[in-house]
Amino acid sequence: MLIKINGDHVDIPEGSTIKDAIKLSNAPYSEGSIVCLIKGESEIQSNILKYKIKTPKGSILIELEVSEKSKPLTDFFKENYSQFISNNVRWETSNEVAIGPVSSNFEPSHDEFAYFDNEVLISLSGFSNDATHIIFVKDDHSNVYGVPKYSDRGVFARVIGGRKTLFSLTDDEILSIEPIIERSTVKDSTGGSNLDEVLEEGNQLFTYVLFEPNFNSPKSVEHLFSLIRNDKIEVSFESNSFVGFYELTGLTKDKEEITERKRGTVTLRNDGKGKGRVYIYREDRVRAETHTNLATVKQGMELFDIAKKGDLITVRSSPDIIMLMMMTQKEAEEKLQSLGINHIRTGNEDDDAIIVTQEPENTVNILENKEVSTFGLSSDELLKVKFTDKAPRTRWYLEKITGLAEKPVGTLKVYFAVPDMNMFMFHGNTDESKGLIPENTPSDIMKAGEIGVTNMSKKNLGLIGIRTVDTDDFGPTGEPFSATNVVGEVVGNIEGLNKLKDGSTLYIYQVYEDDK
């Protein structure tokens, strides 16, 4: 049987499930993500109300009427709009523009009716249904158009955009007529992560979203990439007009390109309340100076239409992120060669050295410069950490100041290193540490490798420390347990701390529970 997967026709055996179809088609999909299933093309077409009519002079947008009297006319248009493509403007006056003709089964009326600007009607020219035209009303007037009987003056739509284009048309060709997909067009779709549902002939399945980054907003694009982990993005909020991603609230980039927020536009809140949040628009919204345009959804918008808070969505980007951190120098070189990008090794240049920084940092700048420099370290110089969910404010603080909120590798500046005392402390950030209430404080013991942060009960607020032996007297920042928030633990290369000196830089990377 024939179905569509992500817009492509695929022939699959009868009785196949969503899981079977994904496997057979090799469609992009990450475990745990939602999918969108539309039962058939008619389900979409029945809900479409807006169409874009393209001409050499520009486009005209129309919106169909929703009423019992207009239904036979809107049904005719939905079934036959493609027949008007490649026709020229048949005539134009100060009151009207006509395109056609096509054939219909309507019976004409001989009555005169009043018409008003922006109305769109069906006319049977010469009272012949073989000369069925679409008339765009440019100005208020009355006329006998031979409109279909029993309709409301033949009116089936209104012009909602492109009025300037309408007034410029003469004998121009109709280049295309395209239905405009909105959230309402997939309102009856099914979504979720149940992959055992059996598919039927004509079903449409969407498994992933494809982003196209905005090259005019290189820093903001990287913010979007920072939200994606294991090829998935998690919905924080949803409303009629947008889907929100709030994980990086508080982090922002300088204002970059500002545009209108069309359906499918991805923006970053660059200032004010909620800065750092990313929005994907289900409906058109006006331009806002606080929203940087960072990408466009090129495929899979249907998934954002049905998504709810907490849903995971499989995503891809074209071009994709160029993130070399945590690769070896050799792996990075091979990847960059395949992209035609020059690679400069710095630091430890050995093939197996781990990359901890890259310059430029931004994917867009790398693609434009066609060159990137990578700084490597021996793998035993890189500290492996795991953070706990029991101290959310402290975790967010540490992820922000180290850079781990946005990159695979973060840094800590050594404040005080005393290997003989098995004690290592790192600079915090005075501004960011405000509001670090006591959370997840130890009771009887601070274990070796646990990461402690001084909370707001002491003046050294935000200071970070690690001890390499168990202790039952004070935390790794020299404060009592009540002033120490345990934010995580070192889970690899803890012996590397002994090489640190005051003022040196420690590179760290984070592992997660669901990392494979």
Coordinates of C-alpha atoms in Angstrom, one line a residue:
M1 CA 0.0 0.0 0.0
L2 CA 1.1 3.6 -0.7
I3 CA 1.6 6.1 2.1
K4 CA 3.5 9.3 2.5
I5 CA 6.4 9.6 5.0
N6 CA 7.8 13.1 5.5
G7 CA 6.3 14.1 2.1
D8 CA 7.6 11.2 0.1
H9 CA 5.6 8.4 -1.3
V10 CA 6.6 5.0 0.1
D11 CA 5.1 1.6 -0.7
I12 CA 4.9 -0.6 2.4
P13 CA 3.2 -4.0 3.1
E14 CA -0.4 -4.1 4.3
G15 CA -0.7 -4.2 8.0
S16 CA 2.6 -2.3 8.6
T17 CA 2.8 -0.2 11.8
I18 CA 4.4 3.2 12.2
K19 CA 7.5 1.5 13.6
D20 CA 7.7 -0.8 10.5
A21 CA 7.3 2.2 8.1
I22 CA 10.1 4.2 9.8
K23 CA 12.4 1.2 9.6
L24 CA 11.5 0.4 5.9
S25 CA 11.9 4.0 4.8
N26 CA 14.9 4.8 7.0
A27 CA 13.0 8.0 8.1
P28 CA 14.8 10.2 10.6
Y29 CA 13.5 9.4 14.0
S30 CA 14.9 9.4 17.6
E31 CA 13.5 7.1 20.2
G32 CA 10.9 8.7 22.5
S33 CA 9.9 11.4 20.0
I34 CA 6.3 12.0 18.9
V35 CA 5.1 11.4 15.4
C36 CA 2.2 13.0 13.5
L37 CA -0.2 10.8 11.6
I38 CA -2.7 12.3 9.1
K39 CA -5.3 9.8 7.9
G40 CA -5.3 11.1 4.3
E41 CA -4.9 14.0 2.0
S42 CA -8.7 14.8 2.2
E43 CA -8.3 15.4 5.9
I44 CA -5.8 18.2 5.2
Q45 CA -7.7 19.6 2.2
S46 CA -11.0 19.8 4.0
N47 CA -9.5 22.1 6.6
I48 CA -7.5 24.5 4.4
L49 CA -9.0 27.9 4.1
K50 CA -6.2 30.1 2.7
Y51 CA -4.6 30.0 -0.8
K52 CA -1.7 31.9 -2.4
I53 CA -2.1 32.8 -6.1
K54 CA 1.3 33.6 -7.6
T55 CA 1.7 35.9 -10.7
P56 CA 4.7 37.6 -12.3
K57 CA 3.6 40.8 -10.5
G58 CA 3.5 39.2 -7.0
S59 CA 1.1 37.0 -5.0
I60 CA -2.5 37.4 -3.9
L61 CA -3.8 35.7 -0.7
I62 CA -7.4 34.7 -0.4
E63 CA -9.4 33.2 2.5
L64 CA -12.4 31.0 1.8
E65 CA -15.8 31.7 3.3
V66 CA -17.3 29.3 5.8
S67 CA -21.1 29.1 5.3
E68 CA -23.7 26.8 4.0
K69 CA -24.4 28.9 0.9
S70 CA -20.7 29.2 0.0
K71 CA -19.9 25.5 0.6
P72 CA -20.7 24.3 -3.0
L73 CA -18.5 27.1 -4.3
T74 CA -15.6 26.5 -1.9
D75 CA -15.8 22.8 -2.6
F76 CA -15.6 23.5 -6.3
F77 CA -12.5 25.7 -5.8
K78 CA -10.7 23.2 -3.7
E79 CA -11.3 20.5 -6.3
N80 CA -10.5 22.6 -9.3
Y81 CA -8.1 25.4 -8.4
S82 CA -5.3 23.7 -10.2
Q83 CA -7.2 24.2 -13.5
F84 CA -6.8 28.0 -13.2
I85 CA -3.0 27.6 -13.2
S86 CA -1.3 28.7 -16.4
N87 CA -4.4 30.7 -17.4
N88 CA -3.9 34.4 -18.0
V89 CA -5.9 37.3 -16.6
R90 CA -8.9 37.2 -18.9
W91 CA -10.0 40.8 -18.4
E92 CA -9.5 43.6 -16.0
T93 CA -11.4 46.8 -15.3
S94 CA -11.4 49.5 -12.6
N95 CA -13.9 47.2 -10.7
E96 CA -12.6 43.7 -11.3
V97 CA -10.0 41.2 -12.4
A98 CA -11.0 37.9 -13.9
I99 CA -9.1 34.6 -14.4
G100 CA -10.3 31.5 -16.3
P101 CA -12.1 30.0 -18.0
V102 CA -12.8 26.4 -16.7
S103 CA -15.9 24.3 -16.9
S104 CA -18.4 23.7 -14.0
N105 CA -21.8 22.2 -13.4
F106 CA -23.3 25.4 -11.9
E107 CA -26.5 26.8 -13.1
P108 CA -26.3 30.6 -13.7
S109 CA -28.4 33.3 -12.2
H110 CA -29.5 36.3 -14.3
D111 CA -29.8 38.7 -11.3
E112 CA -27.8 41.8 -10.5
F113 CA -26.0 42.0 -7.2
A114 CA -23.9 44.5 -5.3
Y115 CA -20.3 43.6 -4.7
F116 CA -17.7 45.1 -2.4
D117 CA -13.9 45.4 -2.6
N118 CA -11.8 42.3 -1.8
E119 CA -14.7 39.9 -2.4
V120 CA -13.9 36.9 -4.7
L121 CA -16.7 35.3 -6.6
I122 CA -17.4 32.6 -9.2
S123 CA -18.9 33.9 -12.5
L124 CA -20.5 32.0 -15.4
S125 CA -19.6 34.4 -18.2
G126 CA -22.3 34.7 -20.9
F127 CA -24.4 32.5 -18.6
S128 CA -22.4 29.5 -19.7
N129 CA -20.9 27.0 -17.2
D130 CA -18.2 26.3 -19.8
A131 CA -16.9 29.8 -19.2
T132 CA -16.6 29.7 -15.4
H133 CA -14.3 32.5 -14.1
I134 CA -13.0 33.7 -10.8
I135 CA -13.6 37.4 -10.3
F136 CA -11.6 39.6 -7.8
V137 CA -13.5 42.7 -6.8
K138 CA -11.3 45.8 -6.8
D139 CA -14.0 48.4 -5.9
D140 CA -17.6 48.5 -4.7
H141 CA -20.1 48.1 -7.6
S142 CA -23.1 46.2 -8.9
N143 CA -23.2 43.9 -11.9
V144 CA -24.8 40.8 -13.4
Y145 CA -22.1 38.1 -13.4
G146 CA -24.2 35.0 -14.0
V147 CA -23.2 33.7 -10.6
P148 CA -24.3 30.2 -9.5
K149 CA -27.9 30.0 -8.4
Y150 CA -28.8 29.8 -4.7
S151 CA -25.3 31.1 -3.6
D152 CA -24.6 34.3 -1.8
R153 CA -24.0 36.5 -4.9
G154 CA -21.4 33.9 -6.0
V155 CA -19.0 35.0 -3.3
F156 CA -16.8 32.3 -1.9
A157 CA -13.6 34.1 -0.6
R158 CA -12.0 37.4 0.3
V159 CA -8.6 38.9 -0.6
I160 CA -6.6 39.1 2.6
G161 CA -3.2 40.0 1.1
G162 CA -1.6 41.2 -2.1
R163 CA -4.1 44.0 -2.9
K164 CA -1.3 46.0 -4.6
T165 CA -0.6 43.0 -6.8
L166 CA -4.3 42.7 -7.7
F167 CA -4.4 46.3 -9.0
S168 CA -1.2 45.8 -11.1
L169 CA -2.4 42.8 -13.1
T170 CA -3.2 43.1 -16.8
D171 CA -2.8 40.1 -19.0
D172 CA -0.4 38.3 -16.6
E173 CA -0.2 34.5 -16.2
I174 CA -1.3 32.6 -13.1
L175 CA 2.0 30.9 -12.2
S176 CA 0.7 28.8 -9.4
I177 CA -2.1 28.4 -6.7
E178 CA -0.9 26.9 -3.5
P179 CA -2.9 25.9 -0.4
I180 CA -1.5 27.5 2.8
I181 CA -1.1 24.9 5.5
E182 CA -1.9 26.2 9.0
R183 CA -2.2 24.6 12.4
S184 CA -6.0 24.2 11.9
T185 CA -5.4 22.1 8.8
V186 CA -4.0 19.3 10.9
K187 CA -6.3 19.7 13.9
D188 CA -7.8 16.2 13.5
S189 CA -4.4 14.5 13.2
T190 CA -3.1 12.0 15.8
G191 CA 0.2 12.5 17.6
G192 CA 2.2 10.7 20.2
S193 CA 4.9 8.1 20.5
N194 CA 2.8 5.0 20.0
L195 CA 4.6 3.4 17.1
D196 CA 2.4 0.2 17.1
E197 CA -0.5 1.9 15.3
V198 CA -1.3 0.1 12.0
L199 CA -1.2 2.3 8.9
E200 CA -3.7 2.4 6.1
E201 CA -3.6 3.3 2.4
G202 CA -3.2 7.1 1.9
N203 CA -1.9 7.9 5.4
Q204 CA 0.6 10.6 5.9
L205 CA 3.3 10.2 8.5
F206 CA 5.7 12.9 9.8
T207 CA 8.7 11.8 12.0
Y208 CA 11.0 14.8 12.1
V209 CA 11.5 18.5 11.7
L210 CA 14.0 20.1 9.3
F211 CA 15.5 23.5 10.3
E212 CA 17.1 25.9 7.9
P213 CA 19.4 28.2 9.9
N214 CA 19.4 32.0 9.2
F215 CA 22.9 32.9 8.1
N216 CA 22.2 36.5 9.1
S217 CA 22.0 35.5 12.8
P218 CA 25.0 33.3 13.4
K219 CA 25.2 33.6 17.2
S220 CA 21.5 33.0 17.6
V221 CA 21.6 29.9 15.4
E222 CA 24.1 28.4 17.9
H223 CA 21.6 29.1 20.7
L224 CA 19.0 26.9 18.8
F225 CA 21.6 24.1 18.4
S226 CA 22.3 24.3 22.2
L227 CA 18.7 23.2 22.8
I228 CA 19.1 20.0 20.8
R229 CA 20.4 16.9 22.5
N230 CA 20.5 13.4 21.0
D231 CA 18.8 14.9 17.9
K232 CA 15.7 15.9 20.0
I233 CA 14.2 19.1 21.3
E234 CA 11.7 19.2 24.2
V235 CA 8.6 21.5 24.2
S236 CA 8.3 23.7 27.3
F237 CA 5.1 25.6 26.4
E238 CA 2.5 25.6 23.7
S239 CA -0.3 28.0 22.7
N240 CA -2.5 28.6 19.6
S241 CA 0.2 30.8 18.0
F242 CA 3.5 29.3 19.0
V243 CA 5.5 26.5 20.6
G244 CA 8.1 27.6 23.2
F245 CA 11.4 26.2 24.3
Y246 CA 12.5 27.7 27.6
E247 CA 15.4 25.5 28.7
L248 CA 18.0 28.3 28.1
T249 CA 15.9 31.2 29.7
G250 CA 18.3 33.8 30.9
L251 CA 21.0 33.2 28.3
T252 CA 20.8 35.4 25.2
K253 CA 22.7 36.7 22.3
D254 CA 23.1 40.2 20.9
K255 CA 20.2 41.3 18.6
E256 CA 20.7 40.0 15.0
E257 CA 18.3 39.9 12.1
I258 CA 14.7 41.0 12.9
T259 CA 11.9 40.0 10.5
E260 CA 8.2 39.3 10.5
R261 CA 7.3 36.2 12.4
K262 CA 5.6 34.1 9.7
R263 CA 4.3 30.6 10.4
G264 CA 7.4 28.3 10.7
T265 CA 9.7 31.1 11.8
V266 CA 12.0 30.3 14.7
T267 CA 13.0 33.2 16.9
L268 CA 15.1 34.0 20.0
R269 CA 13.9 36.4 22.6
N270 CA 16.9 38.7 22.7
D271 CA 15.8 41.1 25.5
G272 CA 13.3 41.6 28.3
K273 CA 11.3 39.1 30.3
G274 CA 12.0 35.6 29.0
K275 CA 15.2 36.4 27.2
G276 CA 16.9 33.3 25.9
R277 CA 13.6 31.6 25.1
V278 CA 13.1 30.1 21.6
Y279 CA 9.7 30.3 19.8
I280 CA 8.4 28.5 16.8
Y281 CA 5.3 30.1 15.3
R282 CA 2.2 28.2 14.4
E283 CA 0.6 31.4 13.1
D284 CA 1.8 34.6 11.5
R285 CA 2.8 37.4 14.0
V286 CA 4.1 40.9 13.4
R287 CA 7.7 41.9 13.6
A288 CA 9.1 42.5 17.1
E289 CA 12.4 44.1 17.9
T290 CA 12.9 41.7 20.8
H291 CA 12.8 38.6 18.6
T292 CA 15.8 37.6 16.4
N293 CA 15.0 35.4 13.4
L294 CA 17.3 32.4 13.8
A295 CA 15.8 29.7 11.5
T296 CA 12.9 28.6 9.5
V297 CA 11.1 25.2 9.6
K298 CA 11.5 23.8 6.1
Q299 CA 9.8 20.4 6.8
G300 CA 7.7 18.8 9.5
M301 CA 5.8 21.8 10.8
E302 CA 2.9 19.3 11.4
L303 CA 4.8 18.0 14.4
F304 CA 4.9 21.5 16.0
D305 CA 1.2 21.9 15.2
I306 CA 0.2 18.9 17.4
A307 CA 3.0 19.1 20.0
K308 CA 2.2 19.5 23.7
K309 CA 4.3 20.5 26.7
G310 CA 6.9 17.8 27.5
D311 CA 6.8 16.3 24.0
L312 CA 10.1 15.4 22.4
I313 CA 10.5 16.1 18.7
T314 CA 13.2 14.7 16.4
V315 CA 15.0 17.5 14.6
R316 CA 17.6 17.9 11.8
S317 CA 19.3 21.0 10.4
S318 CA 20.5 21.9 6.9
P319 CA 23.3 22.8 7.1
D320 CA 23.9 20.9 10.3
I321 CA 25.8 22.2 13.3
I322 CA 29.6 22.0 13.1
M323 CA 30.5 21.1 16.7
L324 CA 34.0 19.6 17.0
M325 CA 34.4 19.7 20.8
M326 CA 34.7 16.2 22.3
M327 CA 35.9 14.8 19.0
T328 CA 39.5 13.8 18.5
Q329 CA 41.7 15.9 16.3
K330 CA 41.6 13.1 13.7
E331 CA 37.8 12.8 13.8
A332 CA 37.5 16.5 13.3
E333 CA 39.9 16.5 10.4
E334 CA 38.0 13.8 8.6
K335 CA 34.6 15.6 9.2
L336 CA 36.0 19.0 8.0
Q337 CA 37.6 17.4 4.9
S338 CA 34.2 16.1 3.9
L339 CA 32.9 19.6 4.2
G340 CA 35.7 21.2 2.3
I341 CA 36.9 23.2 5.4
N342 CA 40.5 23.8 6.3
H343 CA 41.5 22.4 9.7
I344 CA 44.2 23.9 11.9
R345 CA 45.3 21.9 14.9
T346 CA 46.5 23.7 18.1
G347 CA 47.4 22.7 21.7
N348 CA 47.8 18.9 21.7
E349 CA 47.9 18.1 18.0
D350 CA 48.0 14.3 18.3
D351 CA 45.4 12.3 16.4
D352 CA 43.8 11.1 19.7
A353 CA 43.8 14.5 21.5
I354 CA 40.3 15.6 22.6
I355 CA 39.2 19.0 21.2
V356 CA 38.0 21.4 24.0
T357 CA 37.7 24.7 22.0
Q358 CA 37.1 25.7 18.4
E359 CA 37.5 29.0 16.6
P360 CA 35.3 30.2 15.2
E361 CA 32.7 28.8 17.6
N362 CA 29.7 29.4 15.3
T363 CA 28.7 27.0 12.6
V364 CA 27.7 29.9 10.2
N365 CA 31.1 31.6 10.6
I366 CA 32.9 28.3 10.0
L367 CA 31.0 27.7 6.8
E368 CA 31.6 31.2 5.6
N369 CA 35.3 31.3 6.5
K370 CA 36.0 27.7 5.3
E371 CA 38.5 27.3 8.1
V372 CA 38.5 26.4 11.8
S373 CA 41.1 26.0 14.5
T374 CA 40.8 23.4 17.2
F375 CA 42.6 23.2 20.5
G376 CA 43.3 19.7 21.9
L377 CA 44.1 18.2 25.2
S378 CA 45.1 14.7 26.3
S379 CA 42.0 12.8 27.4
D380 CA 43.3 12.4 31.0
E381 CA 43.3 16.3 31.3
L382 CA 39.6 16.5 30.8
L383 CA 37.3 16.2 33.9
K384 CA 34.2 14.1 33.5
V385 CA 31.2 15.3 35.6
K386 CA 27.6 14.4 36.2
F387 CA 25.2 16.9 37.7
T388 CA 22.2 16.1 40.0
D389 CA 18.6 17.2 39.5
K390 CA 18.3 17.6 43.3
A391 CA 19.9 21.1 43.1
P392 CA 18.3 22.7 40.0
R393 CA 19.2 26.3 40.7
T394 CA 22.8 25.4 41.5
R395 CA 23.1 23.2 38.5
W396 CA 21.8 25.9 36.2
Y397 CA 24.3 28.3 37.8
L398 CA 27.2 26.0 37.1
E399 CA 26.1 25.2 33.6
K400 CA 25.8 28.9 32.8
I401 CA 29.2 30.0 34.2
T402 CA 31.1 27.1 32.8
G403 CA 29.5 27.3 29.3
L404 CA 28.1 23.8 29.5
A405 CA 24.6 25.2 29.0
E406 CA 25.6 25.8 25.4
K407 CA 28.7 23.7 24.6
P408 CA 29.9 20.1 25.2
V409 CA 33.0 21.4 27.0
G410 CA 33.1 23.9 29.8
T411 CA 35.8 25.7 31.8
L412 CA 36.5 26.6 35.4
K413 CA 39.2 29.0 36.5
V414 CA 41.3 27.7 39.4
Y415 CA 41.1 30.0 42.5
F416 CA 42.9 27.8 45.0
A417 CA 44.6 24.5 44.4
V418 CA 46.2 22.5 47.3
P419 CA 46.9 18.9 46.3
D420 CA 48.4 18.2 49.7
M421 CA 45.1 19.1 51.3
N422 CA 43.1 17.2 48.6
M423 CA 41.2 20.5 48.0
F424 CA 40.5 22.5 44.8
M425 CA 38.5 25.7 44.5
F426 CA 37.3 27.5 41.4
H427 CA 36.1 31.1 40.7
G428 CA 32.3 31.6 40.7
N429 CA 30.3 34.5 39.3
T430 CA 29.0 37.2 41.6
D431 CA 26.1 38.3 39.4
E432 CA 25.0 34.9 38.4
S433 CA 25.1 33.4 41.9
K434 CA 22.4 35.6 43.3
G435 CA 19.5 33.6 44.6
L436 CA 21.5 30.4 45.3
I437 CA 19.4 29.2 48.2
P438 CA 20.5 26.1 50.2
E439 CA 19.6 23.0 48.3
N440 CA 20.9 19.4 48.4
T441 CA 23.2 20.2 51.3
P442 CA 25.2 17.2 52.8
S443 CA 24.3 15.9 56.3
D444 CA 27.0 13.6 57.6
I445 CA 29.6 13.3 54.9
M446 CA 30.9 15.0 51.8
K447 CA 32.2 12.3 49.5
A448 CA 35.4 12.4 47.4
G449 CA 34.7 13.9 44.0
E450 CA 31.4 15.6 44.9
I451 CA 31.1 19.2 43.6
G452 CA 30.1 21.8 46.1
V453 CA 29.0 25.4 45.7
T454 CA 28.7 27.9 48.5
N455 CA 25.1 29.0 48.9
M456 CA 23.7 32.4 49.9
S457 CA 24.2 31.8 53.6
K458 CA 27.9 32.7 53.4
K459 CA 29.7 35.7 51.8
N460 CA 31.7 33.6 49.4
L461 CA 28.5 32.9 47.5
G462 CA 29.0 31.0 44.2
L463 CA 32.5 29.7 45.0
I464 CA 33.0 26.1 43.6
G465 CA 35.0 23.3 45.2
I466 CA 36.0 19.7 44.9
R467 CA 37.8 17.5 47.4
T468 CA 39.5 14.2 46.5
V469 CA 38.9 12.5 49.8
D470 CA 35.8 11.9 51.9
T471 CA 35.3 14.5 54.7
D472 CA 32.8 14.9 57.6
D473 CA 33.9 18.3 58.8
F474 CA 33.4 21.0 56.0
G475 CA 32.7 21.3 52.4
P476 CA 35.1 21.6 49.5
T477 CA 34.9 25.5 49.6
G478 CA 35.9 25.5 53.2
E479 CA 32.3 26.2 54.4
P480 CA 30.1 24.2 56.8
F481 CA 27.8 21.6 55.2
S482 CA 24.8 23.9 55.7
A483 CA 26.4 26.5 53.3
T484 CA 27.4 23.9 50.7
N485 CA 25.1 22.9 47.8
V486 CA 26.1 19.5 46.3
V487 CA 25.5 20.0 42.6
G488 CA 27.1 16.8 41.2
E489 CA 30.1 14.6 41.2
V490 CA 33.3 13.9 39.3
V491 CA 32.9 10.5 37.5
G492 CA 36.1 10.4 35.5
N493 CA 39.8 11.6 35.6
I494 CA 39.6 13.0 39.1
E495 CA 43.4 12.4 39.4
G496 CA 43.8 15.2 36.9
L497 CA 43.0 17.8 39.6
N498 CA 46.4 17.2 41.1
K499 CA 48.0 18.8 38.1
L500 CA 46.2 22.1 38.6
K501 CA 47.8 25.3 39.8
D502 CA 46.3 28.6 41.0
G503 CA 45.0 30.5 38.0
S504 CA 45.0 27.6 35.6
T505 CA 42.0 26.5 33.6
L506 CA 40.2 23.2 34.1
Y507 CA 38.2 21.8 31.2
I508 CA 35.1 19.7 32.1
Y509 CA 32.4 17.8 30.2
Q510 CA 29.1 16.6 31.3
V511 CA 27.5 13.1 31.0
Y512 CA 23.7 12.5 31.3
E513 CA 21.7 9.6 32.6
D514 CA 20.3 8.9 29.1
D515 CA 23.7 9.1 27.3
K516 CA 24.4 5.9 25.5

